[in-house]
Coordinates of C-alpha atoms and ligand atoms in Angstrom, one line a residue:
X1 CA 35.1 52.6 -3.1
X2 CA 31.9 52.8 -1.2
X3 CA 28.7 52.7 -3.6
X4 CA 27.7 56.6 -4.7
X5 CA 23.6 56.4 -5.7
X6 CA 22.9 58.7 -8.1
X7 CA 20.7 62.1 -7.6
X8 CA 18.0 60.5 -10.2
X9 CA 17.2 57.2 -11.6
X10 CA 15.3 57.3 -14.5
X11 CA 13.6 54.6 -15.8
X12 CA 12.5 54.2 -19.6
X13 CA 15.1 55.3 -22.5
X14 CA 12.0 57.0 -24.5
X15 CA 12.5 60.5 -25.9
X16 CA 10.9 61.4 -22.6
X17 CA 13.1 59.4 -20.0
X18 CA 16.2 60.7 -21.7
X19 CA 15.4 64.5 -22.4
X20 CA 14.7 64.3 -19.2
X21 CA 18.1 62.4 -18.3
X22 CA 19.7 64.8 -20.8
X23 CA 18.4 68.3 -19.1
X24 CA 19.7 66.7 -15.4
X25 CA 23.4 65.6 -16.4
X26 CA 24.0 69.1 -18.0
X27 CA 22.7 70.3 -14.3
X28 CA 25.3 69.0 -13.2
X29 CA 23.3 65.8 -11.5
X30 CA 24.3 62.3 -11.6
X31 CA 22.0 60.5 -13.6
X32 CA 21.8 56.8 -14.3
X33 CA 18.7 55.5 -16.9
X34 CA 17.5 52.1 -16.9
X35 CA 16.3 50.1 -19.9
X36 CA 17.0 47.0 -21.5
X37 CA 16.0 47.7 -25.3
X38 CA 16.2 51.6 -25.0
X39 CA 14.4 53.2 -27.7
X40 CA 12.3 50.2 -28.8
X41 CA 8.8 51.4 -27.5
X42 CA 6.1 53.1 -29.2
X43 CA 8.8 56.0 -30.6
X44 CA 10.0 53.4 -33.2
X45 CA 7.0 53.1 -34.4
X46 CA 5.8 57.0 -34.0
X47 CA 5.7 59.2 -37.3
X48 CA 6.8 62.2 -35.1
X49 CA 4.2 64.6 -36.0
X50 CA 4.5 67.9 -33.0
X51 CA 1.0 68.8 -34.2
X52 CA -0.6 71.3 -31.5
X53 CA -3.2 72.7 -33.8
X54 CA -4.0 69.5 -35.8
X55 CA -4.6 67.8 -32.5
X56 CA -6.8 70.3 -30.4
X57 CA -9.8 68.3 -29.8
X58 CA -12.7 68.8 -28.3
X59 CA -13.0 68.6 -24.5
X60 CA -8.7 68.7 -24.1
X61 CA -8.2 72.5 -23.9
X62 CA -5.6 72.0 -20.9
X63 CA -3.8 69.6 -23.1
X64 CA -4.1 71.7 -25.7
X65 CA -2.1 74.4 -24.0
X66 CA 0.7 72.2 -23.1
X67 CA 0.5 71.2 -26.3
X68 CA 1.1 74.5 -27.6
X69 CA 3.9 75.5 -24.8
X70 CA 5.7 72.8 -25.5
X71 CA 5.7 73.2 -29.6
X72 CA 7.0 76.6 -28.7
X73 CA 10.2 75.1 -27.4
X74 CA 10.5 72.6 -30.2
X75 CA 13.0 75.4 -32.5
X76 CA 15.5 75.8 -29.4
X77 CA 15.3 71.9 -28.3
X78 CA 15.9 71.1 -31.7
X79 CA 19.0 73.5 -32.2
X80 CA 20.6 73.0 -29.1
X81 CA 19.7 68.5 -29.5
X82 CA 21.4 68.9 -32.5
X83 CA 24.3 70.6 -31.5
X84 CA 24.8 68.5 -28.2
X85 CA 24.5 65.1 -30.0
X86 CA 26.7 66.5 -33.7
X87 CA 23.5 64.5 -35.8
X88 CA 20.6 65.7 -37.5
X89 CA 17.4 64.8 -36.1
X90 CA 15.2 65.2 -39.1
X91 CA 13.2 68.8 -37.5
X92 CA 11.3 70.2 -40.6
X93 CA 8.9 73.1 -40.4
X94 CA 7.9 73.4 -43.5
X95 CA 4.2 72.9 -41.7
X96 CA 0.5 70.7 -42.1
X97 CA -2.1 70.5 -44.7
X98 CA -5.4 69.3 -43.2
X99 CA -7.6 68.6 -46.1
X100 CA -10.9 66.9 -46.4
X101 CA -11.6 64.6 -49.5
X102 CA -16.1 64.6 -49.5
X103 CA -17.9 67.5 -49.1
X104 CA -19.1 65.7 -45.4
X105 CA -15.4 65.0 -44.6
X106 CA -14.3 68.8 -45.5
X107 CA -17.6 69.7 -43.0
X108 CA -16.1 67.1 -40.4
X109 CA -12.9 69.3 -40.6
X110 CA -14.1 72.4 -40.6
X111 CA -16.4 72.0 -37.6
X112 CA -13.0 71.3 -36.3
X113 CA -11.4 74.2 -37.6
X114 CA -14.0 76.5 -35.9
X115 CA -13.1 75.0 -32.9
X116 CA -9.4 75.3 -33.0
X117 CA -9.4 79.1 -34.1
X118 CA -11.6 79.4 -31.0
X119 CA -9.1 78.8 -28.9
X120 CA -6.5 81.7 -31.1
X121 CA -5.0 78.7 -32.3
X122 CA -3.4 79.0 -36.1
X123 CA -5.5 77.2 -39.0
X124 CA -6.2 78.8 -42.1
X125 CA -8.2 77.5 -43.9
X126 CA -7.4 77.6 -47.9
X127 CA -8.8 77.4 -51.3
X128 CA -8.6 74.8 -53.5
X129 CA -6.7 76.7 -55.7
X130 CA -4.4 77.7 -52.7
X131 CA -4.1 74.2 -51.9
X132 CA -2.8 72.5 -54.9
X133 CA 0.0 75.5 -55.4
X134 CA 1.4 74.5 -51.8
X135 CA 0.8 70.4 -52.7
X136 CA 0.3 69.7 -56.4
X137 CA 0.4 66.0 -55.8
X138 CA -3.3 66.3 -54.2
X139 CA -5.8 64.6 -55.6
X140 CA -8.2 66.5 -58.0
X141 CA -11.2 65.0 -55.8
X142 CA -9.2 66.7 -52.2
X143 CA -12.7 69.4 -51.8
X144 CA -10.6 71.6 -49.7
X145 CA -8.2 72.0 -46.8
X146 CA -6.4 74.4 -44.5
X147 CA -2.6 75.5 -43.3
X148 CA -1.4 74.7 -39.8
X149 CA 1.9 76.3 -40.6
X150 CA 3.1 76.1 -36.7
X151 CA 2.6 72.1 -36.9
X152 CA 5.4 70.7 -37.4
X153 CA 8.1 67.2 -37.7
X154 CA 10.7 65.6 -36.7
X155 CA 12.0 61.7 -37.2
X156 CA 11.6 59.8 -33.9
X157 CA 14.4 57.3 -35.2
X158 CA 16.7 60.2 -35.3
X159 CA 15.5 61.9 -32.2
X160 CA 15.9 58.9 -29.5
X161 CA 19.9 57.9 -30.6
X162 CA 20.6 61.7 -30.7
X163 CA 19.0 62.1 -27.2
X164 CA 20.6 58.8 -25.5
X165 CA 24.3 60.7 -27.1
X166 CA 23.5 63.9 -25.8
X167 CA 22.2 62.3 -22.3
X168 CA 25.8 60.3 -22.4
X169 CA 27.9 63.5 -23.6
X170 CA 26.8 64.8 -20.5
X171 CA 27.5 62.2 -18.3
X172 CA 24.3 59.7 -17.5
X173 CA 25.0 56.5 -18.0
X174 CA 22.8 53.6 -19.1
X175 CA 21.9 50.4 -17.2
X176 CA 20.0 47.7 -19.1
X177 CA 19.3 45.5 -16.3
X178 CA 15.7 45.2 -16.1
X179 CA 13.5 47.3 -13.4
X180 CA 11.4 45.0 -11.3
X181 CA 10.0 47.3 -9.0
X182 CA 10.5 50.7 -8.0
X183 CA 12.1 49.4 -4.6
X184 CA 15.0 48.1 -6.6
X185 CA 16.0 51.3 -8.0
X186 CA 19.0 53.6 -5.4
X187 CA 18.6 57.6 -6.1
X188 CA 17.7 60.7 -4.7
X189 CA 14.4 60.7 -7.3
X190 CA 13.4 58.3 -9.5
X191 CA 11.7 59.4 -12.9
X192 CA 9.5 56.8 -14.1
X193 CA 9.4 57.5 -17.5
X194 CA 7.9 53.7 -18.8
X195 CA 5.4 54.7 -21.2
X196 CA 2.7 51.6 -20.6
X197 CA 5.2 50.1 -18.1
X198 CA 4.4 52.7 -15.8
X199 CA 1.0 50.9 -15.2
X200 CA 2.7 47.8 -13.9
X201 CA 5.2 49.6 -12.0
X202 CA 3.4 52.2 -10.0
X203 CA -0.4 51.2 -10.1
X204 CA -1.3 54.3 -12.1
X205 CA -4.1 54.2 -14.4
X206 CA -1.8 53.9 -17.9
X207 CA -3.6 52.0 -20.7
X208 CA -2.1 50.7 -24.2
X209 CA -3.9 52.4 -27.1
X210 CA -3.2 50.3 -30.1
X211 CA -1.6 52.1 -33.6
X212 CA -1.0 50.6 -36.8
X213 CA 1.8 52.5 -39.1
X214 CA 3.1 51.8 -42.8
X215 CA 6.3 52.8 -44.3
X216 CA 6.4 53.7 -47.7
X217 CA 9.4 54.9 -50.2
X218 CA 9.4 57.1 -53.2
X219 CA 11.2 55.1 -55.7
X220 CA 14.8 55.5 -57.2
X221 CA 15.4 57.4 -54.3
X222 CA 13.8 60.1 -54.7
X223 CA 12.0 62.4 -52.2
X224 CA 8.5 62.1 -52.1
X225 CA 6.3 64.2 -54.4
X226 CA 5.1 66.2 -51.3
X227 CA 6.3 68.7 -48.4
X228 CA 3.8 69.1 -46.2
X229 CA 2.5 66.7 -43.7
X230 CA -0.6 65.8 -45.1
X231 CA -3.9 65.1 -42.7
X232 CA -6.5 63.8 -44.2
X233 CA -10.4 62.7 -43.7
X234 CA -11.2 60.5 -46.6
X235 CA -14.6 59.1 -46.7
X236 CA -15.0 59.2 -43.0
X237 CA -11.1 57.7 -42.4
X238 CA -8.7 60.0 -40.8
X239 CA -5.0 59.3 -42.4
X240 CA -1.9 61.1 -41.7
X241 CA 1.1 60.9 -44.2
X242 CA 4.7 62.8 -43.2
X243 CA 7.4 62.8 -46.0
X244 CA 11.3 62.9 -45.3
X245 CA 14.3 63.5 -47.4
X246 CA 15.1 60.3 -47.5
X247 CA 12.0 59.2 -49.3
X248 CA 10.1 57.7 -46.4
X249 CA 6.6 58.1 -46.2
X250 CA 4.8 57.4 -42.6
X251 CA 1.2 56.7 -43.2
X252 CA -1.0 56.3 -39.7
X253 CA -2.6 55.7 -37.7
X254 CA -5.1 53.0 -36.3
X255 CA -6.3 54.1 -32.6
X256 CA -7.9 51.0 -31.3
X257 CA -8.4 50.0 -27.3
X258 CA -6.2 47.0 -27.6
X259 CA -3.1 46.1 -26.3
X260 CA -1.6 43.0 -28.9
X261 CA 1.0 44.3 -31.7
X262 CA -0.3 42.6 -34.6
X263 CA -0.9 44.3 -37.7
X264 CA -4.1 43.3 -39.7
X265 CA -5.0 43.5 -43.2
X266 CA -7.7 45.8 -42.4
X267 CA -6.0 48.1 -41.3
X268 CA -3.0 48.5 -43.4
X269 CA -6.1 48.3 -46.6
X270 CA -8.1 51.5 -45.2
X271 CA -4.7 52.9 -44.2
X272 CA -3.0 52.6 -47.4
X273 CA -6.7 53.2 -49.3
X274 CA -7.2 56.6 -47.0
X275 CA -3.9 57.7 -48.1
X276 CA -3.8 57.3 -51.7
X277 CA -7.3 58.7 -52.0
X278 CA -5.4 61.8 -51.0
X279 CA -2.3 61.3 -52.8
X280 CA -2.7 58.8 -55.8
X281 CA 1.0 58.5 -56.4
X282 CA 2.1 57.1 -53.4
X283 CA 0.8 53.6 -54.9
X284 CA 3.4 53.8 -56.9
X285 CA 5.7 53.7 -53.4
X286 CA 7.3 50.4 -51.9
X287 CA 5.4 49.7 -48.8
X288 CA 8.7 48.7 -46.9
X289 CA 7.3 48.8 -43.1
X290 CA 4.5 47.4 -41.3
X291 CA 4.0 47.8 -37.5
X292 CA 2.2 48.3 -34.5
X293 CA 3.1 50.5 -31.2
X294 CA 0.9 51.3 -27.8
X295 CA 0.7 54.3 -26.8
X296 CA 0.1 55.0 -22.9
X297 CA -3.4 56.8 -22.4
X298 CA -4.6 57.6 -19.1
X299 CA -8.4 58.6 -18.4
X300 CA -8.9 61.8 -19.7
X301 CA -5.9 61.4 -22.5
X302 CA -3.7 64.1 -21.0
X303 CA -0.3 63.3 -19.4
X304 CA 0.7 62.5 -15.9
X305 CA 3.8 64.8 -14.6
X306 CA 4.8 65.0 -11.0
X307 CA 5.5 63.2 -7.7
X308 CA 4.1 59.5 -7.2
X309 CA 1.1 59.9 -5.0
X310 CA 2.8 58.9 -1.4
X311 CA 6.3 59.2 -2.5
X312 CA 7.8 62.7 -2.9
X313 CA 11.2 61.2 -4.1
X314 CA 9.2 59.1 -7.4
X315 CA 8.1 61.6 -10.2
X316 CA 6.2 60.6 -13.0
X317 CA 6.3 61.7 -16.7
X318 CA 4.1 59.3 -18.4
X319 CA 0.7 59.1 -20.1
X320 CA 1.6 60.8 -23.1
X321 CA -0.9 58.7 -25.2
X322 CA -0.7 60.8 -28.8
X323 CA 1.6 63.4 -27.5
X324 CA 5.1 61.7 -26.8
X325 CA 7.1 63.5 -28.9
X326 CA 5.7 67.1 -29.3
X327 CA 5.6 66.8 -24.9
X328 CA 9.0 65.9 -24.9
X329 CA 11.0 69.6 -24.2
X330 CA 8.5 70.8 -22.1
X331 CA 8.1 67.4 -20.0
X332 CA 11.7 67.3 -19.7
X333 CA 12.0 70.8 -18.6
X334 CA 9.4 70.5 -16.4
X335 CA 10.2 67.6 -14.6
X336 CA 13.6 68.8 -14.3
X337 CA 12.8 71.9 -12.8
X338 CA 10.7 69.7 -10.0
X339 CA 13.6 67.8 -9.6
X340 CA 16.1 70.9 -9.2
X341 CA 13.8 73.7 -7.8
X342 CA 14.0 72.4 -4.2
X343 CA 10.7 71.3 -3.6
X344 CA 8.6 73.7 -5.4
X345 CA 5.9 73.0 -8.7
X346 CA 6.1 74.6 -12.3
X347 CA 2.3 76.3 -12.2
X348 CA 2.7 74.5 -16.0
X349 CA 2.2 71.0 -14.0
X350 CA -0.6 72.1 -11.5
X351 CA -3.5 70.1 -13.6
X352 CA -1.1 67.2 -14.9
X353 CA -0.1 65.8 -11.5
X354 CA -0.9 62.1 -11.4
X355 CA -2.8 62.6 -7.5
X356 CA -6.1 63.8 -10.1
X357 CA -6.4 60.1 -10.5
X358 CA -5.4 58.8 -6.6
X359 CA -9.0 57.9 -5.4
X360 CA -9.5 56.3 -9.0
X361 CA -10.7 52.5 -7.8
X362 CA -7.6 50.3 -8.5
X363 CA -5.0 52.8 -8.2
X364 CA -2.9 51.1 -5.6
X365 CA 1.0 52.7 -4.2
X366 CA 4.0 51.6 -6.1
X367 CA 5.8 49.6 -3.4
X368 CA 2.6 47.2 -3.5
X369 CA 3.3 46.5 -7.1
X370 CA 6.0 44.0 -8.4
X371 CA 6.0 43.5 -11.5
X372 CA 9.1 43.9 -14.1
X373 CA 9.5 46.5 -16.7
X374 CA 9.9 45.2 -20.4
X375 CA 9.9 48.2 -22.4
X376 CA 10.1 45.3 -25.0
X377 CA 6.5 44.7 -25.1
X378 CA 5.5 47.5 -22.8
X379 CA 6.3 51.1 -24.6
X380 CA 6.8 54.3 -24.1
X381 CA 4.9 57.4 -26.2
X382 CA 4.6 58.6 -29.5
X383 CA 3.5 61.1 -31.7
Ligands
LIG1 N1 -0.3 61.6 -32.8 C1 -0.4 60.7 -33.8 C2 -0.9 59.4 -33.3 O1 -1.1 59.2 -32.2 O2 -1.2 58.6 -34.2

């Protein structure tokens, strides 16, 4: 039988390669997706916060909007993920307490606040009083906070089996044969969906962005003591903490410009110190997980979606940095749209498109780059 290529390649089994493999088989496309450790990037490591409001910062307001479109679609994606791969993915929505422990790290917050309700975004902020009914496991010394009821969770380690079974279900398969360069790869388009890889294999400006994460657990288990996912500035440290059922606590997250996976006894001390200045109980939790993911930041922190600068039939949906999971509906959708719409561009994409960064120095065409993927070391995005 002579060989068929398939209408896309996509390479990287992230959340965002196969959402993105997932919306093209249930087109009706043949897809093929090509990783050798899928799902073993930054997303394992990721606490899966889609936190639009939280994460408005300064400067990012195009970001920012994707942000929020995306978030938007989070409720469907998650119903219709859920349905398509028969397991639960761990979507809560039960919102984000953003509370400041010192009087100067409540005015760090607020400042924030201002900024965020600026934009019509949703923070509001609460009194102490109001703060300890929704969490009473706060600590007496938490000064105040506020409610970003839209932010909400899901659990990344649920999320990326559900979406490689939903991205089977409807027909991609999954090749796990390393990619050495893009040249290798037969399709109509090829996604290149890499996370940091995507530096190596197209010579766009993606740079690893270094986070530290600890795993706790309630004990006898129990849930943890709180709902909310807690974000915290405690004496100048910025914490995050997001419960599940199960009893798993994700405390992050170091952001350091470095590229090695270790984990340091710094970090986990003003990570674990951070956290229980906010909640004191959860010293009482087993630490059971230490680790270290990189997520993909490109120069102004916002993602890169669209066609390969010199080569219509490569797309890009990389670049994610803190975004990987939150991005991942509206990336998908987007990207499959490109893919399907017959040459035409989403409006949604217009100041995402990786050509913003073609006359960067050292931005070189993907055919002049050889180097192989190893999504192994080199990972894909998280949130
Ligand atoms: N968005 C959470 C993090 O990057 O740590």
């Amino acid at each position: 039988m002579p060989f068929l290529a398939p209408d896309v390649a996509v390479v990287g089994a992230g959340p965002v390669g196969l959402a993105i493999a997932w919306r093209c088989a249930a087109r009706g496309l043949r897809v093929v997706v090509h990783d050798p450790t899928p799902g073993s990037g930054a997303s394992h490591v990721a606490a899966g916060m889609l936190a639009p409001v939280a994460e408005a910062y300064f400067g990012e307001q195009e970001l920012t909007g994707l942000l929020t479109e995306s978030a938007g679609r989070w409720p469907e994606f998650a119903v219709e993920l859920t349905e398509a791969a028969g397991t639960d993915i761990g979507y809560r929505t039960e919102g984000t307490l953003v509370v400041g422990l010192t009087a100067d790290d409540l005015a760090e917050a607020r400042r924030l606040w201002a900024y965020q309700q600026g934009l019509g975004l949703p923070v509001t902020p609460l009194r102490p009083s109001q703060l300890r009914e929704r969490e009473p496991a706060l600590a007496p010394r938490v000064r105040g906070g506020a409610l970003a009821a839209t932010d909400h969770q899901v659990d990344p380690r649920r999320l990326v089996p559900a979406l490689r079974l939903a991205a089977e279900r409807a027909g991609a398969v999954l090749v796990t044969e390393p990619v050495r360069r893009l040249s290798d790869v037969t399709a109509g388009v090829t996604v290149v969906a890499a996370g940091c890889g995507v530096a190596a294999l197209t010579g766009l400006p993606v740079r690893p962005v270094k986070g530290q994460v600890l795993r706790l657990r309630a004990p006898d288990g129990a849930p943890p003591g709180f709902r909310h996912v807690i974000r915290g500035y405690a004496d100048g440290e910025q914490v995050y903490l997001v419960p599940r059922h199960s009893g798993e606590v994700v405390v992050g997250a170091t952001v350091e410009e470095r590229s090695d996976l270790d984990v340091s006894a710094g970090a986990v001390l003003r990570l674990l110190r951070a956290a229980v200045d906010l909640l004191p109980e959860i010293a009482e939790y087993d630490l059971v997980e230490t680790s270290a993911g990189l997520r993909p930041g490109t120069p102004d922190n916002a993602p890169m979606l669209g066609p390969l600068p010199g080569h219509p039939d490569v797309l890009v949906a990389a670049g994610h940095h803190r975004h990987g999971i939150v991005l991942t509906p509206v990336t998908a959708d987007l990207i499959t749209d490109l893919i399907c719409g017959g040459g035409s561009s989403p409006p949604l994409l217009a100041p995402f498109r990786p050509e913003r960064f073609a006359n960067l120095p050292g931005v070189v065409a993907a055919t002049a780059v050889g180097n192989t993927f190893q999504p192994s070391t080199e990972v894909d995005s998280w949130n």
